[in-house]
């Protein structure tokens, strides 16, 4: 069982031993127990935090059931996004088409909930049975006077990344449909944060304190009307670049809005992010306030974080994330408390991402693209890691192996963003690595 | 929070499911296949399906769940998934080395018309299936039935491939298990052991989805029904199928294939259903009921006697899967409680008939709905119009429970926010005792919470 699928040899790299030639951005090998999801999953996670929109899943029931309120994307207003709406296609719809059902569902829902906008997710079979989702959306939009967007997220059309792109295309249609004259020049859109555990609120608060106006948050705690006027912002600040770069690029092309990629994970990256935004505006007031903010927050949290360093120093981790960008931040953040990364991988990284990972990692580090449980378990054991940082499917596996775990994905319960988030993260890592339970387990 | 989004007024819905009380077929096939020893479930479709099923099962069991996928691409959806499935079979045997690959389909592979039976045969003909290894399959179109249908279909697939009749009957009984927890399957084995009966229980997820912490991530944990056991089901002298929706079809197939007579009974949840289970076992194996079991039953009846006043007349709303709801409704009636609302997303006329029979005397006006539009949105509306004292159902009931401030007992699939279901059974007499304890705790905690200072009681 220690082997690697032959087809996957070029998706596993050992720094030092192998010549770097990472093969990535490929479809998963059939028969692999991939940790990846599908196009629908990508679109759904990106759009779902828009809390005043209707999210209708067009297809058989499963896609709606499995995505019903599974991510903690918090709302400060309506909670409509936490309901599950499905056209629940039946056999006869597969034969005769589901357009009528879709139309009726949309009308019923819009009448009942008066959403500000609607997204219709086309799942695997919708395209195949030939439903004209675009036409239905257009008709309903005309009849009900709200934007209704088709999201062509048939699962087989690619990976989660393609789903992000589809979602961005829908968002792009919403942008630019409202008045922007009240927006000042020191203004941004926050892209690519989904308000898991209230993280968007924390970031928004930083910008408020800096004197920067936040026009829209896309999509954490998102609002249709804010996104409509997002083109009035002076800058797009993009986190989780995997999902939102498409939108940022389209907005640059169409509206000339520049964008910058940032990460709000870890003290170093958060400080850099805020400073970069401040620099962009070239305003003395903002710069001063930003520096003050960073100093204030760092003074509060860094000493707290360092308290955990003695226990965590020298501990090793496996990091397996969706987008590679998250891994960069994690490596830096772990370094603050003296921890190293022994195995690192992503579901959807590209050549540049892996090249950068290689540069950041120590000799001997194993780098993986689109990995699977056998590899993750074997490499984690081989490297004797102390904690696994990953998502829902990896947690029980890590525990079975006697390895600590921290969820850096959407199952996290504590905000991991910004200065306070770094303390939360370190606390969580510490509690798992130092848990007394490991005294009772066998570590092979 | 649903409070603000669920209107009290109930309108006929034409084509819409809101907050479903079901999910799709493939996850049922995956769960059933996990109850076979050394088996790798395989999802023939887009990789999202497999990821969602694995995540859902992992959230429910807090266990690693292994399953592979054909990883459909745009090309496969046009040209068919044959190449993907054959490559997958080859890869799975090469790298993960299971004894069995259990293939189920998805809405996608069904709609494009893949003939999975033929593809599996081709894989065998082309030598992609090593000697002594097996590929089995079932069809699980997501747009038909529910997760229970998928479970049932995988059981049929298992029988089709493995059950063999040698012509010589064995002194053993098959127990075809409905969709219950590993803890429940363990309890059923415990009961038949006490009765001294040799059984083949399948599927059996105990020691798979409740595996101990050992420091090893076993791809194929030690539990699960083995291939020789499955083969021998064709020689068993009788089959007991537990839960009509999940197991009746498989029992029928086994009878017509290998002439193994069967009886389909309810899952042994609650007093009466467990009575019927014990009697059926005793008849099928021609053994007496040991005193240990009679005494356990006595203890259960004793609790009901002692606490009857707390159960009496309490209004209950329940939702979930039909095989659970039928005996559970009966238990509530046995306890003198009032099951007023019953909802299942799984369709089937039997459900309505059985529930109405159970409620004929005590609760003829109960609202019962299954199939289309039978969802938690409707249940919530019913509750808003006339509240209940207790809600029983899977984790998704917590929204209604919170919005309406009603005690909530978690039972069913999925349970995403509590532990215990994998470890403590709800079947058998001891399982019923656990259900009672939980119901009583909820009702009595509520009474304590709501009572005024002067009526707050120490002794209850």
Tab-separated table of N, CA and C in Angstrom, chain B residues 184-253:
chain	number	residue	atom	x	y	z
B	184	UNK	N	-25.866	-0.516	16.141
B	184	UNK	CA	-27.070	-1.339	16.034
B	184	UNK	C	-26.739	-2.721	15.472
B	185	UNK	N	-25.855	-2.745	14.500
B	185	UNK	CA	-25.477	-4.022	13.902
B	185	UNK	C	-24.751	-4.879	14.952
B	186	UNK	N	-23.934	-4.226	15.746
B	186	UNK	CA	-23.240	-4.923	16.831
B	186	UNK	C	-24.265	-5.496	17.823
B	187	UNK	N	-25.300	-4.722	18.127
B	187	UNK	CA	-26.319	-5.166	19.077
B	187	UNK	C	-27.111	-6.351	18.511
B	188	UNK	N	-27.378	-6.321	17.220
B	188	UNK	CA	-28.098	-7.448	16.619
B	188	UNK	C	-27.260	-8.721	16.740
B	189	UNK	N	-25.964	-8.599	16.521
B	189	UNK	CA	-25.087	-9.773	16.685
B	189	UNK	C	-25.085	-10.234	18.143
B	190	UNK	N	-25.121	-9.279	19.036
B	190	UNK	CA	-25.168	-9.602	20.462
B	190	UNK	C	-26.434	-10.400	20.803
B	191	UNK	N	-27.560	-9.956	20.238
B	191	UNK	CA	-28.827	-10.645	20.514
B	191	UNK	C	-28.811	-12.079	19.959
B	192	UNK	N	-28.391	-12.222	18.711
B	192	UNK	CA	-28.404	-13.585	18.141
B	192	UNK	C	-27.388	-14.484	18.844
B	193	UNK	N	-26.291	-13.908	19.314
B	193	UNK	CA	-25.333	-14.712	20.096
B	193	UNK	C	-25.977	-15.217	21.380
B	194	UNK	N	-26.705	-14.325	22.040
B	194	UNK	CA	-27.387	-14.748	23.272
B	194	UNK	C	-28.365	-15.879	22.992
B	195	UNK	N	-28.958	-15.837	21.812
B	195	UNK	CA	-29.942	-16.869	21.467
B	195	UNK	C	-29.273	-18.118	20.905
B	196	UNK	N	-27.960	-18.023	20.687
B	196	UNK	CA	-27.221	-19.176	20.184
B	196	UNK	C	-27.530	-19.508	18.731
B	197	UNK	N	-27.796	-18.471	17.955
B	197	UNK	CA	-28.134	-18.708	16.544
B	197	UNK	C	-26.952	-18.320	15.665
B	198	UNK	N	-26.670	-19.137	14.673
B	198	UNK	CA	-25.620	-18.772	13.728
B	198	UNK	C	-26.250	-17.930	12.615
B	199	UNK	N	-25.744	-16.748	12.437
B	199	UNK	CA	-26.311	-15.894	11.380
B	199	UNK	C	-25.221	-15.341	10.477
B	200	UNK	N	-25.652	-14.959	9.269
B	200	UNK	CA	-24.825	-14.084	8.444
B	200	UNK	C	-25.527	-12.744	8.432
B	201	UNK	N	-24.881	-11.745	9.005
B	201	UNK	CA	-25.456	-10.403	9.011
B	201	UNK	C	-24.817	-9.610	7.877
B	202	UNK	N	-25.645	-9.081	6.996
B	202	UNK	CA	-25.075	-8.205	5.960
B	202	UNK	C	-26.049	-7.119	5.585
B	203	UNK	N	-25.533	-5.932	5.269
B	203	UNK	CA	-24.136	-5.543	5.484
B	203	UNK	C	-23.881	-5.356	6.975
B	204	UNK	N	-22.608	-5.186	7.324
B	204	UNK	CA	-22.265	-5.046	8.738
B	204	UNK	C	-21.159	-3.999	8.858
B	205	UNK	N	-21.542	-2.817	9.269
B	205	UNK	CA	-20.552	-1.726	9.331
B	205	UNK	C	-19.878	-1.621	10.699
B	206	UNK	N	-20.206	-2.553	11.620
B	206	UNK	CA	-19.499	-2.494	12.900
B	206	UNK	C	-18.049	-2.917	12.675
B	207	UNK	N	-17.154	-2.341	13.431
B	207	UNK	CA	-15.705	-2.521	13.247
B	207	UNK	C	-15.213	-1.950	11.923
B	208	UNK	N	-16.069	-1.166	11.268
B	208	UNK	CA	-15.607	-0.417	10.096
B	208	UNK	C	-15.804	1.070	10.371
B	209	UNK	N	-17.052	1.433	10.671
B	209	UNK	CA	-17.322	2.855	10.898
B	209	UNK	C	-17.375	3.202	12.388
B	210	UNK	N	-16.922	2.269	13.234
B	210	UNK	CA	-16.721	2.591	14.647
B	210	UNK	C	-15.370	2.011	15.074
B	211	UNK	N	-14.407	2.083	14.153
B	211	UNK	CA	-13.109	1.434	14.380
B	211	UNK	C	-12.353	2.087	15.531
B	212	UNK	N	-11.659	1.290	16.316
B	212	UNK	CA	-10.888	1.836	17.433
B	212	UNK	C	-9.653	2.604	16.966
B	213	UNK	N	-9.154	3.461	17.844
B	213	UNK	CA	-7.910	4.180	17.557
B	213	UNK	C	-6.759	3.216	17.795
B	214	UNK	N	-5.992	2.955	16.743
B	214	UNK	CA	-4.915	1.967	16.882
B	214	UNK	C	-3.565	2.519	16.463
B	215	UNK	N	-3.563	3.727	15.937
B	215	UNK	CA	-2.304	4.256	15.402
B	215	UNK	C	-2.100	3.871	13.945
B	216	UNK	N	-3.081	3.151	13.402
B	216	UNK	CA	-2.986	2.744	12.003
B	216	UNK	C	-4.235	3.236	11.289
B	217	UNK	N	-4.049	3.729	10.088
B	217	UNK	CA	-5.218	4.046	9.275
B	217	UNK	C	-5.473	2.844	8.376
B	218	UNK	N	-6.379	1.967	8.833
B	218	UNK	CA	-6.651	0.753	8.062
B	218	UNK	C	-7.591	1.107	6.926
B	219	UNK	N	-7.133	0.905	5.716
B	219	UNK	CA	-7.982	1.174	4.565
B	219	UNK	C	-9.203	0.268	4.604
B	220	UNK	N	-8.980	-0.964	5.020
B	220	UNK	CA	-10.077	-1.918	5.125
B	220	UNK	C	-10.081	-2.455	6.542
B	221	UNK	N	-10.832	-1.804	7.437
B	221	UNK	CA	-10.837	-2.233	8.830
B	221	UNK	C	-11.338	-3.675	8.954
B	222	UNK	N	-11.220	-4.232	10.160
B	222	UNK	CA	-11.431	-5.684	10.264
B	222	UNK	C	-12.888	-6.116	10.109
B	223	UNK	N	-13.832	-5.184	10.271
B	223	UNK	CA	-15.248	-5.551	10.209
B	223	UNK	C	-15.751	-5.801	8.802
B	224	UNK	N	-17.070	-6.012	8.724
B	224	UNK	CA	-17.706	-6.205	7.426
B	224	UNK	C	-17.975	-7.670	7.130
B	225	UNK	N	-19.051	-7.921	6.401
B	225	UNK	CA	-19.387	-9.293	6.011
B	225	UNK	C	-18.365	-9.773	4.990
B	226	UNK	N	-17.872	-11.014	5.180
B	226	UNK	CA	-16.806	-11.500	4.293
B	226	UNK	C	-17.386	-12.163	3.039
B	227	UNK	N	-16.543	-12.354	2.059
B	227	UNK	CA	-16.993	-12.977	0.815
B	227	UNK	C	-17.537	-14.397	1.062
B	228	UNK	N	-16.828	-15.276	1.824
B	228	UNK	CA	-17.409	-16.604	2.071
B	228	UNK	C	-18.771	-16.521	2.769
B	229	UNK	N	-18.894	-15.589	3.682
B	229	UNK	CA	-20.196	-15.432	4.340
B	229	UNK	C	-21.269	-15.024	3.330
B	230	UNK	N	-20.923	-14.080	2.484
B	230	UNK	CA	-21.906	-13.617	1.497
B	230	UNK	C	-22.287	-14.743	0.543
B	231	UNK	N	-21.267	-15.504	0.112
B	231	UNK	CA	-21.540	-16.621	-0.784
B	231	UNK	C	-22.505	-17.602	-0.128
B	232	UNK	N	-22.279	-17.830	1.175
B	232	UNK	CA	-23.071	-18.841	1.878
B	232	UNK	C	-24.506	-18.411	2.143
B	233	UNK	N	-24.820	-17.133	1.917
B	233	UNK	CA	-26.204	-16.700	2.162
B	233	UNK	C	-27.190	-17.489	1.308
B	234	UNK	N	-26.700	-18.008	0.173
B	234	UNK	CA	-27.567	-18.795	-0.710
B	234	UNK	C	-27.927	-20.149	-0.119
B	235	UNK	N	-27.145	-20.601	0.860
B	235	UNK	CA	-27.406	-21.895	1.501
B	235	UNK	C	-28.080	-21.750	2.864
B	236	UNK	N	-28.316	-20.536	3.291
B	236	UNK	CA	-28.956	-20.349	4.599
B	236	UNK	C	-30.380	-20.870	4.542
B	237	UNK	N	-30.893	-21.239	5.735
B	237	UNK	CA	-32.228	-21.831	5.680
B	237	UNK	C	-33.336	-20.783	5.696
B	238	UNK	N	-32.985	-19.558	6.032
B	238	UNK	CA	-34.020	-18.533	6.103
B	238	UNK	C	-33.355	-17.160	6.097
B	239	UNK	N	-34.101	-16.152	5.611
B	239	UNK	CA	-33.606	-14.772	5.723
B	239	UNK	C	-34.612	-13.934	6.497
B	240	UNK	N	-34.084	-13.155	7.401
B	240	UNK	CA	-34.906	-12.129	8.046
B	240	UNK	C	-34.452	-10.792	7.479
B	241	UNK	N	-35.371	-10.077	6.858
B	241	UNK	CA	-35.029	-8.769	6.299
B	241	UNK	C	-35.570	-7.705	7.233
B	242	UNK	N	-34.686	-6.827	7.682
B	242	UNK	CA	-35.075	-5.829	8.685
B	242	UNK	C	-35.288	-4.465	8.044
B	243	UNK	N	-36.540	-4.105	7.870
B	243	UNK	CA	-36.843	-2.808	7.271
B	243	UNK	C	-37.241	-2.986	5.823
B	244	UNK	N	-38.522	-2.819	5.575
B	244	UNK	CA	-39.053	-3.140	4.251
B	244	UNK	C	-38.441	-2.307	3.133
B	245	UNK	N	-38.271	-0.995	3.372
B	245	UNK	CA	-37.786	-0.133	2.296
B	245	UNK	C	-36.356	-0.469	1.887
B	246	UNK	N	-35.541	-0.809	2.868
B	246	UNK	CA	-34.122	-1.003	2.570
B	246	UNK	C	-33.796	-2.445	2.176
B	247	UNK	N	-34.606	-3.410	2.613
B	247	UNK	CA	-34.128	-4.790	2.489
B	247	UNK	C	-35.071	-5.773	1.799
B	248	UNK	N	-36.338	-5.413	1.650
B	248	UNK	CA	-37.301	-6.375	1.120
B	248	UNK	C	-36.922	-6.855	-0.285
B	249	UNK	N	-36.508	-5.927	-1.118
B	249	UNK	CA	-36.172	-6.285	-2.502
B	249	UNK	C	-35.014	-7.273	-2.544
B	250	UNK	N	-34.019	-7.053	-1.679
B	250	UNK	CA	-32.860	-7.953	-1.652
B	250	UNK	C	-33.280	-9.346	-1.182
B	251	UNK	N	-34.134	-9.405	-0.160
B	251	UNK	CA	-34.589	-10.702	0.349
B	251	UNK	C	-35.355	-11.464	-0.726
B	252	UNK	N	-36.164	-10.722	-1.475
B	252	UNK	CA	-36.909	-11.354	-2.583
B	252	UNK	C	-35.960	-11.906	-3.634
B	253	UNK	N	-34.952	-11.112	-3.986
B	253	UNK	CA	-33.979	-11.562	-4.990
B	253	UNK	C	-33.271	-12.828	-4.535
